[in-house]
PDB file of C-alpha atoms in Angstrom:
ATOM      1  CA  VAL A   1      91.461 -64.530 180.447  1.00 50.00           C
ATOM      2  CA  THR A   2      92.178 -64.684 176.755  1.00 54.00           C
ATOM      3  CA  CYS A   3      88.974 -66.054 175.237  1.00 55.00           C
ATOM      4  CA  ARG A   4      90.475 -67.840 172.256  1.00 65.00           C
ATOM      5  CA  THR A   5      93.074 -69.719 174.274  1.00 68.00           C
ATOM      6  CA  GLY A   6      91.711 -69.771 177.837  1.00 67.00           C
ATOM      7  CA  THR A   7      94.979 -68.264 179.096  1.00 63.00           C
ATOM      8  CA  VAL A   8      94.702 -66.735 182.583  1.00 62.00           C
ATOM      9  CA  SER A   9      97.261 -64.274 183.949  1.00 57.00           C
ATOM     10  CA  LEU A  10      97.508 -61.683 186.716  1.00 56.00           C
ATOM     11  CA  PHE A  11      96.617 -58.302 185.228  1.00 57.00           C
ATOM     12  CA  THR A  12      96.976 -56.021 188.239  1.00 60.00           C
ATOM     13  CA  GLY A  13      96.838 -56.207 192.031  1.00 62.00           C
ATOM     14  CA  ASN A  14      98.480 -58.297 194.688  1.00 57.00           C
ATOM     15  CA  SER A  15      98.376 -62.037 194.131  1.00 55.00           C
ATOM     16  CA  ILE A  16     100.083 -62.703 197.472  1.00 53.00           C
ATOM     17  CA  ILE A  17      97.758 -63.685 200.321  1.00 49.00           C
ATOM     18  CA  SER A  18      99.442 -63.189 203.661  1.00 44.00           C
ATOM     19  CA  PRO A  19      98.086 -62.496 207.140  1.00 44.00           C
ATOM     20  CA  PHE A  20     101.148 -60.314 207.669  1.00 39.00           C
ATOM     21  CA  LEU A  21     100.745 -58.161 204.553  1.00 43.00           C
ATOM     22  CA  GLY A  22      96.972 -57.785 204.747  1.00 47.00           C
ATOM     23  CA  ASN A  23      94.955 -56.422 201.884  1.00 69.00           C
ATOM     24  CA  GLY A  24      95.954 -53.268 200.132  1.00 81.00           C
ATOM     25  CA  PHE A  25      94.960 -49.919 198.795  1.00 83.00           C
ATOM     26  CA  ALA A  26      97.392 -48.317 196.393  1.00 82.00           C
ATOM     27  CA  ASP A  27      97.109 -46.518 193.083  1.00 86.00           C
ATOM     28  CA  GLY A  28      99.886 -46.905 190.563  1.00 82.00           C
ATOM     29  CA  ASN A  29     101.125 -49.020 187.699  1.00 78.00           C
ATOM     30  CA  ARG A  30      99.935 -52.596 187.377  1.00 70.00           C
ATOM     31  CA  GLN A  31     102.733 -53.972 189.593  1.00 73.00           C
ATOM     32  CA  ASP A  32     102.161 -51.474 192.412  1.00 78.00           C
ATOM     33  CA  ALA A  33      98.341 -51.244 192.460  1.00 80.00           C
ATOM     34  CA  ARG A  34      96.631 -52.962 195.402  1.00 82.00           C
ATOM     35  CA  PHE A  35      93.008 -53.912 195.947  1.00 83.00           C
ATOM     36  CA  ASP A  36      90.947 -55.372 198.795  1.00 87.00           C
ATOM     37  CA  GLN A  37      88.322 -57.921 197.782  1.00 88.00           C
ATOM     38  CA  PRO A  38      87.476 -56.648 194.299  1.00 89.00           C
ATOM     39  CA  GLY A  39      83.784 -57.454 193.818  1.00 91.00           C
ATOM     40  CA  GLY A  40      83.146 -56.544 190.193  1.00 95.00           C
ATOM     41  CA  VAL A  41      84.701 -55.328 186.977  1.00 94.00           C
ATOM     42  CA  ALA A  42      83.490 -53.615 183.806  1.00 95.00           C
ATOM     43  CA  ILE A  43      85.314 -52.748 180.601  1.00 91.00           C
ATOM     44  CA  SER A  44      84.526 -49.623 178.571  1.00 91.00           C
ATOM     45  CA  ALA A  45      83.200 -50.137 175.032  1.00 87.00           C
ATOM     46  CA  ASP A  46      86.463 -48.913 173.497  1.00 83.00           C
ATOM     47  CA  GLY A  47      88.550 -51.173 175.741  1.00 81.00           C
ATOM     48  CA  THR A  48      90.633 -48.395 177.304  1.00 82.00           C
ATOM     49  CA  ILE A  49      89.165 -48.412 180.830  1.00 88.00           C
ATOM     50  CA  LEU A  50      88.721 -51.250 183.298  1.00 89.00           C
ATOM     51  CA  ALA A  51      86.510 -50.231 186.239  1.00 94.00           C
ATOM     52  CA  VAL A  52      86.963 -52.172 189.495  1.00 93.00           C
ATOM     53  CA  ALA A  53      84.511 -52.284 192.397  1.00 95.00           C
ATOM     54  CA  ASP A  54      87.089 -52.427 195.198  1.00 93.00           C
ATOM     55  CA  SER A  55      84.625 -53.718 197.808  1.00 91.00           C
ATOM     56  CA  GLY A  56      86.958 -54.050 200.784  1.00 89.00           C
ATOM     57  CA  ASN A  57      88.236 -50.499 200.313  1.00 90.00           C
ATOM     58  CA  ARG A  58      84.747 -49.084 199.628  1.00 92.00           C
ATOM     59  CA  ALA A  59      86.003 -47.496 196.422  1.00 94.00           C
ATOM     60  CA  ILE A  60      85.680 -47.522 192.643  1.00 95.00           C
ATOM     61  CA  ARG A  61      89.034 -47.729 190.912  1.00 92.00           C
ATOM     62  CA  LEU A  62      89.895 -47.247 187.241  1.00 92.00           C
ATOM     63  CA  VAL A  63      92.670 -48.997 185.371  1.00 87.00           C
ATOM     64  CA  LYS A  64      93.414 -47.109 182.187  1.00 83.00           C
ATOM     65  CA  GLY A  65      95.497 -48.253 179.280  1.00 71.00           C
ATOM     66  CA  ALA A  66      95.751 -48.049 175.522  1.00 52.00           C
ATOM     67  CA  ARG A  67      93.710 -50.219 173.183  1.00 52.00           C
ATOM     68  CA  SER A  68      95.636 -52.894 171.355  1.00 51.00           C
ATOM     69  CA  ASP A  69      94.571 -55.446 168.770  1.00 46.00           C
ATOM     70  CA  HIS A  70      96.343 -58.158 170.753  1.00 42.00           C
ATOM     71  CA  GLN A  71      95.388 -57.251 174.306  1.00 52.00           C
ATOM     72  CA  LEU A  72      92.374 -55.372 175.592  1.00 52.00           C
ATOM     73  CA  LEU A  73      94.483 -53.248 177.929  1.00 53.00           C
ATOM     74  CA  ARG A  74      98.215 -53.284 177.377  1.00 54.00           C
ATOM     75  CA  GLN A  75      99.628 -54.234 180.736  1.00 56.00           C
ATOM     76  CA  GLU A  76     102.846 -52.231 180.537  1.00 63.00           C
ATOM     77  CA  GLU A  77     100.873 -49.003 180.032  1.00 70.00           C
ATOM     78  CA  SER A  78      98.117 -49.619 182.603  1.00 77.00           C
ATOM     79  CA  GLU A  79      97.694 -47.290 185.570  1.00 82.00           C
ATOM     80  CA  ALA A  80      95.242 -47.742 188.482  1.00 86.00           C
ATOM     81  CA  THR A  81      93.639 -44.659 190.047  1.00 89.00           C
ATOM     82  CA  THR A  82      90.844 -44.090 192.556  1.00 91.00           C
ATOM     83  CA  LEU A  83      87.718 -42.554 191.020  1.00 95.00           C
ATOM     84  CA  VAL A  84      85.529 -42.386 194.144  1.00 94.00           C
ATOM     85  CA  GLY A  85      85.631 -43.571 197.738  1.00 92.00           C
ATOM     86  CA  HIS A  86      88.605 -44.298 199.910  1.00 82.00           C
ATOM     87  CA  GLN A  87      90.065 -46.928 202.190  1.00 75.00           C
ATOM     88  CA  SER A  88      88.198 -46.380 205.427  1.00 72.00           C
ATOM     89  CA  ASN A  89      86.615 -48.123 208.359  1.00 69.00           C
ATOM     90  CA  GLU A  90      83.743 -45.640 208.136  1.00 73.00           C
ATOM     91  CA  ILE A  91      80.579 -47.312 206.918  1.00 77.00           C
ATOM     92  CA  GLY A  92      77.998 -45.134 205.247  1.00 80.00           C
ATOM     93  CA  ILE A  93      76.507 -43.734 202.102  1.00 87.00           C
ATOM     94  CA  ALA A  94      77.349 -40.217 201.011  1.00 92.00           C
ATOM     95  CA  ASP A  95      77.259 -38.761 197.530  1.00 95.00           C
ATOM     96  CA  GLY A  96      79.891 -36.243 196.567  1.00 95.00           C
ATOM     97  CA  ILE A  97      83.017 -36.062 194.454  1.00 96.00           C
ATOM     98  CA  GLY A  98      86.103 -38.263 194.555  1.00 95.00           C
ATOM     99  CA  THR A  99      87.320 -39.296 197.996  1.00 91.00           C
ATOM    100  CA  SER A 100      84.395 -37.575 199.760  1.00 93.00           C
ATOM    101  CA  VAL A 101      82.087 -40.325 198.444  1.00 94.00           C
ATOM    102  CA  GLN A 102      81.211 -43.007 201.010  1.00 93.00           C
ATOM    103  CA  MET A 103      80.174 -46.483 199.921  1.00 93.00           C
ATOM    104  CA  LEU A 104      79.052 -49.571 201.839  1.00 93.00           C
ATOM    105  CA  ALA A 105      80.576 -52.321 199.674  1.00 92.00           C
ATOM    106  CA  PRO A 106      80.396 -51.807 195.914  1.00 95.00           C
ATOM    107  CA  GLU A 107      79.945 -54.987 193.904  1.00 94.00           C
ATOM    108  CA  GLY A 108      78.691 -55.099 190.322  1.00 95.00           C
ATOM    109  CA  LEU A 109      79.130 -52.197 187.941  1.00 96.00           C
ATOM    110  CA  SER A 110      78.341 -51.278 184.358  1.00 98.00           C
ATOM    111  CA  PHE A 111      79.415 -48.552 181.942  1.00 98.00           C
ATOM    112  CA  SER A 112      76.744 -46.502 180.202  1.00 97.00           C
ATOM    113  CA  PRO A 113      76.748 -46.988 176.407  1.00 96.00           C
ATOM    114  CA  ASP A 114      78.751 -43.764 175.924  1.00 95.00           C
ATOM    115  CA  THR A 115      81.152 -44.708 178.781  1.00 95.00           C
ATOM    116  CA  SER A 116      80.489 -41.402 180.574  1.00 96.00           C
ATOM    117  CA  THR A 117      78.776 -42.978 183.595  1.00 97.00           C
ATOM    118  CA  LEU A 118      79.205 -46.013 185.805  1.00 98.00           C
ATOM    119  CA  ALA A 119      76.204 -47.614 187.493  1.00 98.00           C
ATOM    120  CA  VAL A 120      77.357 -49.243 190.740  1.00 98.00           C
ATOM    121  CA  ALA A 121      75.609 -51.826 192.921  1.00 97.00           C
ATOM    122  CA  ASP A 122      76.295 -50.672 196.500  1.00 95.00           C
ATOM    123  CA  VAL A 123      74.456 -53.200 198.721  1.00 94.00           C
ATOM    124  CA  PHE A 124      71.106 -51.393 199.137  1.00 96.00           C
ATOM    125  CA  SER A 125      71.497 -48.609 196.571  1.00 97.00           C
ATOM    126  CA  ILE A 126      72.431 -47.920 192.971  1.00 97.00           C
ATOM    127  CA  ARG A 127      74.960 -45.155 192.496  1.00 97.00           C
ATOM    128  CA  LEU A 128      75.699 -43.288 189.261  1.00 98.00           C
ATOM    129  CA  ILE A 129      79.251 -42.021 188.949  1.00 98.00           C
ATOM    130  CA  ASP A 130      80.512 -39.582 186.335  1.00 98.00           C
ATOM    131  CA  VAL A 131      83.685 -41.160 184.932  1.00 97.00           C
ATOM    132  CA  ASP A 132      85.317 -37.801 184.114  1.00 96.00           C
ATOM    133  CA  THR A 133      84.582 -35.845 187.310  1.00 97.00           C
ATOM    134  CA  GLY A 134      84.148 -38.558 189.962  1.00 97.00           C
ATOM    135  CA  SER A 135      80.792 -37.052 190.944  1.00 98.00           C
ATOM    136  CA  SER A 136      78.468 -39.589 192.580  1.00 97.00           C
ATOM    137  CA  ARG A 137      74.711 -39.541 193.089  1.00 96.00           C
ATOM    138  CA  THR A 138      72.250 -42.127 194.349  1.00 96.00           C
ATOM    139  CA  LEU A 139      69.879 -43.208 191.567  1.00 97.00           C
ATOM    140  CA  ALA A 140      67.707 -45.464 193.727  1.00 97.00           C
ATOM    141  CA  GLY A 141      67.691 -47.261 197.052  1.00 96.00           C
ATOM    142  CA  GLY A 142      68.779 -46.374 200.537  1.00 92.00           C
ATOM    143  CA  THR A 143      70.524 -47.709 203.609  1.00 90.00           C
ATOM    144  CA  ARG A 144      68.213 -50.503 204.721  1.00 92.00           C
ATOM    145  CA  PRO A 145      66.982 -53.740 203.144  1.00 95.00           C
ATOM    146  CA  SER A 146      63.452 -54.143 201.823  1.00 96.00           C
ATOM    147  CA  LEU A 147      61.461 -54.735 198.641  1.00 96.00           C
ATOM    148  CA  ILE A 148      59.657 -51.517 197.786  1.00 96.00           C
ATOM    149  CA  ASP A 149      59.082 -50.092 194.316  1.00 96.00           C
ATOM    150  CA  GLY A 150      59.223 -46.322 194.062  1.00 95.00           C
ATOM    151  CA  VAL A 151      61.201 -43.382 192.738  1.00 95.00           C
ATOM    152  CA  GLY A 152      64.742 -42.607 193.830  1.00 94.00           C
ATOM    153  CA  THR A 153      65.495 -43.267 197.472  1.00 93.00           C
ATOM    154  CA  SER A 154      61.888 -44.326 198.178  1.00 95.00           C
ATOM    155  CA  ALA A 155      62.626 -47.569 196.291  1.00 96.00           C
ATOM    156  CA  LEU A 156      64.355 -50.168 198.457  1.00 97.00           C
ATOM    157  CA  PHE A 157      66.444 -53.245 197.664  1.00 97.00           C
ATOM    158  CA  ASN A 158      67.972 -56.113 199.612  1.00 97.00           C
ATOM    159  CA  TYR A 159      71.579 -56.733 198.570  1.00 96.00           C
ATOM    160  CA  ILE A 160      72.155 -55.627 195.000  1.00 97.00           C
ATOM    161  CA  SER A 161      74.810 -57.899 193.548  1.00 96.00           C
ATOM    162  CA  ASP A 162      74.976 -56.575 189.986  1.00 97.00           C
ATOM    163  CA  VAL A 163      73.704 -53.914 187.599  1.00 98.00           C
ATOM    164  CA  ALA A 164      73.678 -53.491 183.812  1.00 98.00           C
ATOM    165  CA  PHE A 165      72.868 -50.508 181.615  1.00 98.00           C
ATOM    166  CA  SER A 166      70.461 -51.103 178.737  1.00 97.00           C
ATOM    167  CA  PRO A 167      71.981 -50.552 175.276  1.00 96.00           C
ATOM    168  CA  ASP A 168      70.167 -47.202 174.967  1.00 95.00           C
ATOM    169  CA  GLY A 169      71.239 -46.076 178.469  1.00 96.00           C
ATOM    170  CA  VAL A 170      67.636 -45.451 179.557  1.00 96.00           C
ATOM    171  CA  HIS A 171      67.403 -48.298 182.093  1.00 97.00           C
ATOM    172  CA  VAL A 172      69.583 -50.056 184.629  1.00 98.00           C
ATOM    173  CA  ALA A 173      68.739 -53.705 185.264  1.00 98.00           C
ATOM    174  CA  VAL A 174      69.318 -54.700 188.892  1.00 98.00           C
ATOM    175  CA  ALA A 175      70.028 -58.116 190.443  1.00 98.00           C
ATOM    176  CA  ASP A 176      68.241 -57.679 193.799  1.00 98.00           C
ATOM    177  CA  SER A 177      69.742 -60.867 195.216  1.00 97.00           C
ATOM    178  CA  LYS A 178      68.155 -61.382 198.630  1.00 97.00           C
ATOM    179  CA  ASN A 179      64.737 -60.401 197.269  1.00 97.00           C
ATOM    180  CA  ASN A 180      65.190 -63.024 194.533  1.00 97.00           C
ATOM    181  CA  ALA A 181      64.196 -60.371 192.005  1.00 97.00           C
ATOM    182  CA  ILE A 182      65.397 -58.623 188.889  1.00 97.00           C
ATOM    183  CA  ARG A 183      64.357 -54.972 188.991  1.00 98.00           C
ATOM    184  CA  LEU A 184      64.424 -52.281 186.317  1.00 97.00           C
ATOM    185  CA  VAL A 185      65.267 -48.657 187.125  1.00 97.00           C
ATOM    186  CA  VAL A 186      64.667 -45.753 184.759  1.00 96.00           C
ATOM    187  CA  VAL A 187      67.724 -43.507 184.551  1.00 95.00           C
ATOM    188  CA  ASP A 188      66.614 -39.903 184.867  1.00 78.00           C
ATOM    189  CA  THR A 189      68.577 -37.639 182.595  1.00 56.00           C
TER     190      THR A 189
END
């Protein structure tokens, strides 16, 4: 969406909905990239990276382009790649690097102020992902729903729909949807 004019256009992905084609998973240029139920997006501070929570594929994808004064990401130069996770029917949570990372269904995400890290809302947990290496670690939460304050995986949530880094990068605000709560997590450095 172009804010000044309200213009809406397809940036990347498959705009065709067909029971025969199904949903997709493909890296590539903006015409070839495919997603499955994207649940959230975040744009880096410099406007060169669009992060996509590809919920249906249980993956975090990056669309990279070059900054332009006229368009945030120039479409003809944009390329979608998989940062972590992979298209799979396996359901689970596993930290790791790249395609070894398992996610339940990533939704909201937020870049750290320096754009080095993504905070990701993954149903019952908050994951931190290094944008350069694709290394993932669980900041807080676990694999079951509840409302428990604590440190790391001893804290529990019930369907995290969104996250946001504080401007100083010290906290992540969490929309803990089914607990009807906004929670604050200290990012350990």
